[in-house]
Structures are given as structure tokens and as C-alpha cells.
Amino acid sequence: MSVSPSLTPSAPAAAPATGPTQAELLDFVRRTAADAELIASLPLDPEGRTWVRLEGPGGSEAWLIGWPPGTGTGWHDHAESVGAFLTASGELKEHSLTARLPTDGWKTLELTEGIDRERRLGAGKGRSFGRHHVHEVLNESTEEHAISVHAYYPPLPQIRRYSRSGQVLRLEQVERPSDWQ
């Protein structure tokens, strides 16, 4: 006896995204990082990160960021925003988690083994990421500033900051745009 596959109507097409995609954000940060005059215009502080807000594509939020030697972001996410970043000069290192974490209702999580990833992003290298991407970005150089371009859509509604000890990730703080603008 042969069985014919049953045919079901296809699901309606998903509504188009209202803002730029991860690929479009990555394309934007690539083009922006290639603007040597813009990159050179960023004031660099030897003590702390500096940043200038940029006009991103399609209503996105974008930033040009200077990283003195030895600085980093600490572990954080970008809530519901997708994003992309690219190193314009110097080198940045990204530690990230491959697992999607619950978005609410927790303060401490024990992470499973094998979910850590590490990337080195030299000048001209970048990446995009989806919602709830948890990572930290570092300039491990002891001598050289790094400069990067970042874009997020929708504009960041909040950033959750975490501390990490071994496999334990702890929610420490929730920042809103008024905290960094």
C-alpha cells in the first residue's frame, strides 16, 4: 500500500520586517567603518571609552565607539534589538553565549558547558547578532586604541548587565537609554 503525502495549505507569508535586517545593519557598519575621515574624527580618551551617536539606517540606533587599551563592556545583552558591529581599527575580542537565555524572571543562571564562544575581530571584521544576544567585548591590547561601529534595531530599549563567575551568570543591572545618552 502506498501512502500519498497529505497537502496542506501553506501558511501565510510573514509580515515584512519594519526595520533593517541584521544583514543590512552589518552592511551599514562596514560602510561606516570604511569612512576614514569619520573614524579619525572620534576623540579618544586614554582612560575610558568614548562614543558618538550616528544616524543609522531605517530608524536604527548607531554608535562610533573608541576603546582605550584594556577596556571592555562586561557581559550584557541588547534586549529585543538585533544588531551588528565591526572593528574599524585595532582589534576587539568578543566572548558570547550560544544559548538563548530566558528574557525575564531570573536573577541567577547556571550555564551549561560548551556554550561559550570567542571571536577576535581585527580591523574590517565584524558580525551581526539576533535578539537577546549575550556577550562582552574587550580591547585586550596594552598599547593600541580600537575603534568600532555598532548599529541596533529597534533602538535599544534597555541593556541588561551581568556578572559572571565560572558557569554562573547573574543579572546585576538594567539600564535604560537615559542612562547612557
PDB file of N, CA and C in Angstrom, residues 11-89:
ATOM      1  N   ALA A  11       1.262  28.229   5.006  1.00  0.00           N
ATOM      2  CA  ALA A  11       0.984  29.300   5.962  1.00  0.00           C
ATOM      3  C   ALA A  11       1.142  30.641   5.259  1.00  0.00           C
ATOM      4  N   PRO A  12       0.393  31.638   5.689  1.00  0.00           N
ATOM      5  CA  PRO A  12       0.557  32.946   5.070  1.00  0.00           C
ATOM      6  C   PRO A  12       1.980  33.454   5.289  1.00  0.00           C
ATOM      7  N   ALA A  13       2.458  34.202   4.339  1.00  0.00           N
ATOM      8  CA  ALA A  13       3.815  34.753   4.454  1.00  0.00           C
ATOM      9  C   ALA A  13       3.888  35.685   5.645  1.00  0.00           C
ATOM     10  N   ALA A  14       5.025  35.649   6.317  1.00  0.00           N
ATOM     11  CA  ALA A  14       5.224  36.531   7.466  1.00  0.00           C
ATOM     12  C   ALA A  14       5.254  37.970   7.000  1.00  0.00           C
ATOM     13  N   ALA A  15       4.793  38.841   7.843  1.00  0.00           N
ATOM     14  CA  ALA A  15       4.819  40.267   7.512  1.00  0.00           C
ATOM     15  C   ALA A  15       6.266  40.722   7.377  1.00  0.00           C
ATOM     16  N   PRO A  16       6.545  41.580   6.429  1.00  0.00           N
ATOM     17  CA  PRO A  16       7.927  42.048   6.275  1.00  0.00           C
ATOM     18  C   PRO A  16       8.381  42.817   7.502  1.00  0.00           C
ATOM     19  N   ALA A  17       9.673  42.724   7.782  1.00  0.00           N
ATOM     20  CA  ALA A  17      10.241  43.454   8.920  1.00  0.00           C
ATOM     21  C   ALA A  17      10.079  44.950   8.676  1.00  0.00           C
ATOM     22  N   THR A  18       9.822  45.672   9.740  1.00  0.00           N
ATOM     23  CA  THR A  18       9.610  47.109   9.590  1.00  0.00           C
ATOM     24  C   THR A  18      10.914  47.893   9.647  1.00  0.00           C
ATOM     25  N   GLY A  19      11.973  47.261  10.034  1.00  0.00           N
ATOM     26  CA  GLY A  19      13.256  47.957  10.130  1.00  0.00           C
ATOM     27  C   GLY A  19      14.333  47.173   9.414  1.00  0.00           C
ATOM     28  N   PRO A  20      15.570  47.654   9.514  1.00  0.00           N
ATOM     29  CA  PRO A  20      16.663  46.968   8.841  1.00  0.00           C
ATOM     30  C   PRO A  20      16.926  45.580   9.429  1.00  0.00           C
ATOM     31  N   THR A  21      17.366  44.674   8.577  1.00  0.00           N
ATOM     32  CA  THR A  21      17.719  43.320   8.993  1.00  0.00           C
ATOM     33  C   THR A  21      19.127  43.314   9.578  1.00  0.00           C
ATOM     34  N   GLN A  22      19.510  42.191  10.161  1.00  0.00           N
ATOM     35  CA  GLN A  22      20.875  42.037  10.656  1.00  0.00           C
ATOM     36  C   GLN A  22      21.877  42.246   9.525  1.00  0.00           C
ATOM     37  N   ALA A  23      21.592  41.694   8.350  1.00  0.00           N
ATOM     38  CA  ALA A  23      22.499  41.844   7.201  1.00  0.00           C
ATOM     39  C   ALA A  23      22.621  43.309   6.786  1.00  0.00           C
ATOM     40  N   GLU A  24      21.512  44.035   6.814  1.00  0.00           N
ATOM     41  CA  GLU A  24      21.555  45.460   6.454  1.00  0.00           C
ATOM     42  C   GLU A  24      22.325  46.261   7.501  1.00  0.00           C
ATOM     43  N   LEU A  25      22.182  45.905   8.767  1.00  0.00           N
ATOM     44  CA  LEU A  25      22.954  46.583   9.810  1.00  0.00           C
ATOM     45  C   LEU A  25      24.441  46.301   9.649  1.00  0.00           C
ATOM     46  N   LEU A  26      24.783  45.057   9.319  1.00  0.00           N
ATOM     47  CA  LEU A  26      26.184  44.712   9.107  1.00  0.00           C
ATOM     48  C   LEU A  26      26.746  45.470   7.907  1.00  0.00           C
ATOM     49  N   ASP A  27      25.975  45.583   6.847  1.00  0.00           N
ATOM     50  CA  ASP A  27      26.407  46.355   5.679  1.00  0.00           C
ATOM     51  C   ASP A  27      26.637  47.821   6.073  1.00  0.00           C
ATOM     52  N   PHE A  28      25.739  48.384   6.879  1.00  0.00           N
ATOM     53  CA  PHE A  28      25.892  49.770   7.333  1.00  0.00           C
ATOM     54  C   PHE A  28      27.179  49.947   8.144  1.00  0.00           C
ATOM     55  N   VAL A  29      27.448  49.047   9.107  1.00  0.00           N
ATOM     56  CA  VAL A  29      28.648  49.233   9.926  1.00  0.00           C
ATOM     57  C   VAL A  29      29.909  49.051   9.085  1.00  0.00           C
ATOM     58  N   ARG A  30      29.862  48.183   8.074  1.00  0.00           N
ATOM     59  CA  ARG A  30      31.013  48.037   7.161  1.00  0.00           C
ATOM     60  C   ARG A  30      31.285  49.333   6.406  1.00  0.00           C
ATOM     61  N   ARG A  31      30.238  49.888   5.808  1.00  0.00           N
ATOM     62  CA  ARG A  31      30.401  51.137   5.046  1.00  0.00           C
ATOM     63  C   ARG A  31      30.865  52.277   5.946  1.00  0.00           C
ATOM     64  N   THR A  32      30.296  52.357   7.132  1.00  0.00           N
ATOM     65  CA  THR A  32      30.641  53.440   8.051  1.00  0.00           C
ATOM     66  C   THR A  32      32.080  53.301   8.528  1.00  0.00           C
ATOM     67  N   ALA A  33      32.512  52.092   8.845  1.00  0.00           N
ATOM     68  CA  ALA A  33      33.886  51.860   9.311  1.00  0.00           C
ATOM     69  C   ALA A  33      34.908  52.168   8.224  1.00  0.00           C
ATOM     70  N   ALA A  34      34.491  52.125   6.973  1.00  0.00           N
ATOM     71  CA  ALA A  34      35.402  52.429   5.860  1.00  0.00           C
ATOM     72  C   ALA A  34      35.574  53.936   5.645  1.00  0.00           C
ATOM     73  N   ASP A  35      34.803  54.752   6.368  1.00  0.00           N
ATOM     74  CA  ASP A  35      34.901  56.216   6.251  1.00  0.00           C
ATOM     75  C   ASP A  35      36.053  56.697   7.139  1.00  0.00           C
ATOM     76  N   ALA A  36      37.241  56.767   6.561  1.00  0.00           N
ATOM     77  CA  ALA A  36      38.452  57.098   7.321  1.00  0.00           C
ATOM     78  C   ALA A  36      38.342  58.446   8.022  1.00  0.00           C
ATOM     79  N   GLU A  37      37.705  59.415   7.386  1.00  0.00           N
ATOM     80  CA  GLU A  37      37.566  60.744   7.987  1.00  0.00           C
ATOM     81  C   GLU A  37      36.693  60.684   9.246  1.00  0.00           C
ATOM     82  N   LEU A  38      35.601  59.945   9.171  1.00  0.00           N
ATOM     83  CA  LEU A  38      34.729  59.788  10.341  1.00  0.00           C
ATOM     84  C   LEU A  38      35.470  59.079  11.467  1.00  0.00           C
ATOM     85  N   ILE A  39      36.155  57.988  11.152  1.00  0.00           N
ATOM     86  CA  ILE A  39      36.865  57.221  12.181  1.00  0.00           C
ATOM     87  C   ILE A  39      37.922  58.104  12.855  1.00  0.00           C
ATOM     88  N   ALA A  40      38.646  58.886  12.064  1.00  0.00           N
ATOM     89  CA  ALA A  40      39.695  59.761  12.607  1.00  0.00           C
ATOM     90  C   ALA A  40      39.119  60.895  13.447  1.00  0.00           C
ATOM     91  N   SER A  41      37.831  61.213  13.262  1.00  0.00           N
ATOM     92  CA  SER A  41      37.231  62.339  13.992  1.00  0.00           C
ATOM     93  C   SER A  41      36.831  61.990  15.420  1.00  0.00           C
ATOM     94  N   LEU A  42      36.811  60.707  15.767  1.00  0.00           N
ATOM     95  CA  LEU A  42      36.386  60.313  17.109  1.00  0.00           C
ATOM     96  C   LEU A  42      37.442  60.724  18.131  1.00  0.00           C
ATOM     97  N   PRO A  43      37.056  61.542  19.125  1.00  0.00           N
ATOM     98  CA  PRO A  43      38.028  61.873  20.170  1.00  0.00           C
ATOM     99  C   PRO A  43      38.313  60.641  21.026  1.00  0.00           C
ATOM    100  N   LEU A  44      39.580  60.357  21.234  1.00  0.00           N
ATOM    101  CA  LEU A  44      39.971  59.184  22.018  1.00  0.00           C
ATOM    102  C   LEU A  44      40.464  59.623  23.385  1.00  0.00           C
ATOM    103  N   ASP A  45      39.970  58.958  24.414  1.00  0.00           N
ATOM    104  CA  ASP A  45      40.338  59.241  25.803  1.00  0.00           C
ATOM    105  C   ASP A  45      41.203  58.081  26.287  1.00  0.00           C
ATOM    106  N   PRO A  46      42.381  58.358  26.844  1.00  0.00           N
ATOM    107  CA  PRO A  46      43.239  57.265  27.298  1.00  0.00           C
ATOM    108  C   PRO A  46      42.665  56.497  28.501  1.00  0.00           C
ATOM    109  N   GLU A  47      41.686  57.065  29.177  1.00  0.00           N
ATOM    110  CA  GLU A  47      41.172  56.450  30.408  1.00  0.00           C
ATOM    111  C   GLU A  47      39.874  55.668  30.229  1.00  0.00           C
ATOM    112  N   GLY A  48      39.031  56.074  29.297  1.00  0.00           N
ATOM    113  CA  GLY A  48      37.730  55.418  29.193  1.00  0.00           C
ATOM    114  C   GLY A  48      37.210  55.426  27.775  1.00  0.00           C
ATOM    115  N   ARG A  49      36.188  54.618  27.557  1.00  0.00           N
ATOM    116  CA  ARG A  49      35.599  54.552  26.224  1.00  0.00           C
ATOM    117  C   ARG A  49      34.945  55.881  25.875  1.00  0.00           C
ATOM    118  N   THR A  50      34.985  56.208  24.595  1.00  0.00           N
ATOM    119  CA  THR A  50      34.303  57.392  24.081  1.00  0.00           C
ATOM    120  C   THR A  50      33.328  56.932  23.016  1.00  0.00           C
ATOM    121  N   TRP A  51      32.283  57.704  22.790  1.00  0.00           N
ATOM    122  CA  TRP A  51      31.315  57.321  21.777  1.00  0.00           C
ATOM    123  C   TRP A  51      30.618  58.545  21.219  1.00  0.00           C
ATOM    124  N   VAL A  52      30.183  58.385  19.976  1.00  0.00           N
ATOM    125  CA  VAL A  52      29.409  59.397  19.276  1.00  0.00           C
ATOM    126  C   VAL A  52      28.234  58.675  18.637  1.00  0.00           C
ATOM    127  N   ARG A  53      27.054  59.228  18.835  1.00  0.00           N
ATOM    128  CA  ARG A  53      25.868  58.626  18.216  1.00  0.00           C
ATOM    129  C   ARG A  53      25.834  58.988  16.739  1.00  0.00           C
ATOM    130  N   LEU A  54      25.477  58.004  15.908  1.00  0.00           N
ATOM    131  CA  LEU A  54      25.400  58.180  14.461  1.00  0.00           C
ATOM    132  C   LEU A  54      23.959  57.981  14.001  1.00  0.00           C
ATOM    133  N   GLU A  55      23.676  58.438  12.818  1.00  0.00           N
ATOM    134  CA  GLU A  55      22.372  58.202  12.206  1.00  0.00           C
ATOM    135  C   GLU A  55      22.411  56.831  11.539  1.00  0.00           C
ATOM    136  N   GLY A  56      21.658  55.886  12.061  1.00  0.00           N
ATOM    137  CA  GLY A  56      21.638  54.539  11.492  1.00  0.00           C
ATOM    138  C   GLY A  56      20.571  54.415  10.420  1.00  0.00           C
ATOM    139  N   PRO A  57      20.602  53.345   9.661  1.00  0.00           N
ATOM    140  CA  PRO A  57      19.628  53.154   8.578  1.00  0.00           C
ATOM    141  C   PRO A  57      18.248  52.760   9.101  1.00  0.00           C
ATOM    142  N   GLY A  58      17.219  53.228   8.447  1.00  0.00           N
ATOM    143  CA  GLY A  58      15.859  52.778   8.728  1.00  0.00           C
ATOM    144  C   GLY A  58      15.399  52.931  10.156  1.00  0.00           C
ATOM    145  N   GLY A  59      15.822  53.987  10.830  1.00  0.00           N
ATOM    146  CA  GLY A  59      15.397  54.205  12.213  1.00  0.00           C
ATOM    147  C   GLY A  59      16.214  53.449  13.244  1.00  0.00           C
ATOM    148  N   SER A  60      17.327  52.872  12.828  1.00  0.00           N
ATOM    149  CA  SER A  60      18.175  52.149  13.783  1.00  0.00           C
ATOM    150  C   SER A  60      19.026  53.124  14.592  1.00  0.00           C
ATOM    151  N   GLU A  61      19.575  52.630  15.656  1.00  0.00           N
ATOM    152  CA  GLU A  61      20.482  53.385  16.517  1.00  0.00           C
ATOM    153  C   GLU A  61      21.901  52.939  16.184  1.00  0.00           C
ATOM    154  N   ALA A  62      22.813  53.891  16.037  1.00  0.00           N
ATOM    155  CA  ALA A  62      24.189  53.534  15.681  1.00  0.00           C
ATOM    156  C   ALA A  62      25.162  54.350  16.526  1.00  0.00           C
ATOM    157  N   TRP A  63      26.341  53.756  16.746  1.00  0.00           N
ATOM    158  CA  TRP A  63      27.362  54.375  17.586  1.00  0.00           C
ATOM    159  C   TRP A  63      28.746  54.130  17.001  1.00  0.00           C
ATOM    160  N   LEU A  64      29.599  55.135  17.120  1.00  0.00           N
ATOM    161  CA  LEU A  64      31.031  55.018  16.855  1.00  0.00           C
ATOM    162  C   LEU A  64      31.679  55.007  18.233  1.00  0.00           C
ATOM    163  N   ILE A  65      32.458  53.968  18.545  1.00  0.00           N
ATOM    164  CA  ILE A  65      32.978  53.793  19.906  1.00  0.00           C
ATOM    165  C   ILE A  65      34.498  53.655  19.881  1.00  0.00           C
ATOM    166  N   GLY A  66      35.164  54.383  20.767  1.00  0.00           N
ATOM    167  CA  GLY A  66      36.602  54.272  20.964  1.00  0.00           C
ATOM    168  C   GLY A  66      36.892  53.484  22.228  1.00  0.00           C
ATOM    169  N   TRP A  67      37.838  52.572  22.113  1.00  0.00           N
ATOM    170  CA  TRP A  67      38.181  51.644  23.193  1.00  0.00           C
ATOM    171  C   TRP A  67      39.646  51.829  23.564  1.00  0.00           C
ATOM    172  N   PRO A  68      39.975  52.452  24.686  1.00  0.00           N
ATOM    173  CA  PRO A  68      41.373  52.507  25.109  1.00  0.00           C
ATOM    174  C   PRO A  68      41.897  51.104  25.414  1.00  0.00           C
ATOM    175  N   PRO A  69      43.205  50.943  25.439  1.00  0.00           N
ATOM    176  CA  PRO A  69      43.772  49.638  25.800  1.00  0.00           C
ATOM    177  C   PRO A  69      43.208  49.141  27.132  1.00  0.00           C
ATOM    178  N   GLY A  70      42.874  47.855  27.150  1.00  0.00           N
ATOM    179  CA  GLY A  70      42.431  47.218  28.388  1.00  0.00           C
ATOM    180  C   GLY A  70      40.992  47.461  28.793  1.00  0.00           C
ATOM    181  N   THR A  71      40.167  48.053  27.927  1.00  0.00           N
ATOM    182  CA  THR A  71      38.777  48.323  28.310  1.00  0.00           C
ATOM    183  C   THR A  71      37.833  47.294  27.714  1.00  0.00           C
ATOM    184  N   GLY A  72      36.632  47.223  28.285  1.00  0.00           N
ATOM    185  CA  GLY A  72      35.620  46.296  27.798  1.00  0.00           C
ATOM    186  C   GLY A  72      34.248  46.679  28.293  1.00  0.00           C
ATOM    187  N   THR A  73      33.264  45.950  27.828  1.00  0.00           N
ATOM    188  CA  THR A  73      31.879  46.258  28.164  1.00  0.00           C
ATOM    189  C   THR A  73      31.374  45.522  29.386  1.00  0.00           C
ATOM    190  N   GLY A  74      31.969  44.394  29.729  1.00  0.00           N
ATOM    191  CA  GLY A  74      31.332  43.491  30.680  1.00  0.00           C
ATOM    192  C   GLY A  74      30.224  42.735  29.963  1.00  0.00           C
ATOM    193  N   TRP A  75      29.714  41.685  30.588  1.00  0.00           N
ATOM    194  CA  TRP A  75      28.655  40.870  29.997  1.00  0.00           C
ATOM    195  C   TRP A  75      27.363  41.665  29.951  1.00  0.00           C
ATOM    196  N   HIS A  76      26.679  41.629  28.799  1.00  0.00           N
ATOM    197  CA  HIS A  76      25.424  42.357  28.636  1.00  0.00           C
ATOM    198  C   HIS A  76      24.640  41.794  27.458  1.00  0.00           C
ATOM    199  N   ASP A  77      23.391  42.226  27.329  1.00  0.00           N
ATOM    200  CA  ASP A  77      22.610  41.927  26.129  1.00  0.00           C
ATOM    201  C   ASP A  77      21.962  43.220  25.639  1.00  0.00           C
ATOM    202  N   HIS A  78      21.239  43.116  24.539  1.00  0.00           N
ATOM    203  CA  HIS A  78      20.598  44.281  23.921  1.00  0.00           C
ATOM    204  C   HIS A  78      19.089  44.098  23.860  1.00  0.00           C
ATOM    205  N   ALA A  79      18.553  43.306  24.775  1.00  0.00           N
ATOM    206  CA  ALA A  79      17.119  43.056  24.898  1.00  0.00           C
ATOM    207  C   ALA A  79      16.537  42.606  23.560  1.00  0.00           C
ATOM    208  N   GLU A  80      15.509  43.268  23.084  1.00  0.00           N
ATOM    209  CA  GLU A  80      14.773  42.862  21.883  1.00  0.00           C
ATOM    210  C   GLU A  80      15.411  43.332  20.581  1.00  0.00           C
ATOM    211  N   SER A  81      16.532  44.002  20.643  1.00  0.00           N
ATOM    212  CA  SER A  81      17.151  44.546  19.435  1.00  0.00           C
ATOM    213  C   SER A  81      18.053  43.528  18.757  1.00  0.00           C
ATOM    214  N   VAL A  82      18.086  43.568  17.429  1.00  0.00           N
ATOM    215  CA  VAL A  82      19.109  42.862  16.657  1.00  0.00           C
ATOM    216  C   VAL A  82      20.217  43.870  16.411  1.00  0.00           C
ATOM    217  N   GLY A  83      21.406  43.407  16.072  1.00  0.00           N
ATOM    218  CA  GLY A  83      22.486  44.366  15.905  1.00  0.00           C
ATOM    219  C   GLY A  83      23.630  43.832  15.079  1.00  0.00           C
ATOM    220  N   ALA A  84      24.605  44.716  14.907  1.00  0.00           N
ATOM    221  CA  ALA A  84      25.843  44.378  14.209  1.00  0.00           C
ATOM    222  C   ALA A  84      26.921  45.311  14.714  1.00  0.00           C
ATOM    223  N   PHE A  85      28.160  44.833  14.707  1.00  0.00           N
ATOM    224  CA  PHE A  85      29.281  45.713  14.996  1.00  0.00           C
ATOM    225  C   PHE A  85      30.483  45.259  14.201  1.00  0.00           C
ATOM    226  N   LEU A  86      31.374  46.211  13.971  1.00  0.00           N
ATOM    227  CA  LEU A  86      32.556  45.949  13.167  1.00  0.00           C
ATOM    228  C   LEU A  86      33.704  46.779  13.711  1.00  0.00           C
ATOM    229  N   THR A  87      34.887  46.181  13.764  1.00  0.00           N
ATOM    230  CA  THR A  87      36.076  46.891  14.218  1.00  0.00           C
ATOM    231  C   THR A  87      36.627  47.710  13.055  1.00  0.00           C
ATOM    232  N   ALA A  88      36.744  49.019  13.267  1.00  0.00           N
ATOM    233  CA  ALA A  88      37.284  49.913  12.235  1.00  0.00           C
ATOM    234  C   ALA A  88      38.800  50.002  12.328  1.00  0.00           C
ATOM    235  N   SER A  89      39.324  49.967  13.545  1.00  0.00           N
ATOM    236  CA  SER A  89      40.780  49.962  13.741  1.00  0.00           C
ATOM    237  C   SER A  89      41.097  49.231  15.033  1.00  0.00           C
TER     238      SER A  89
END
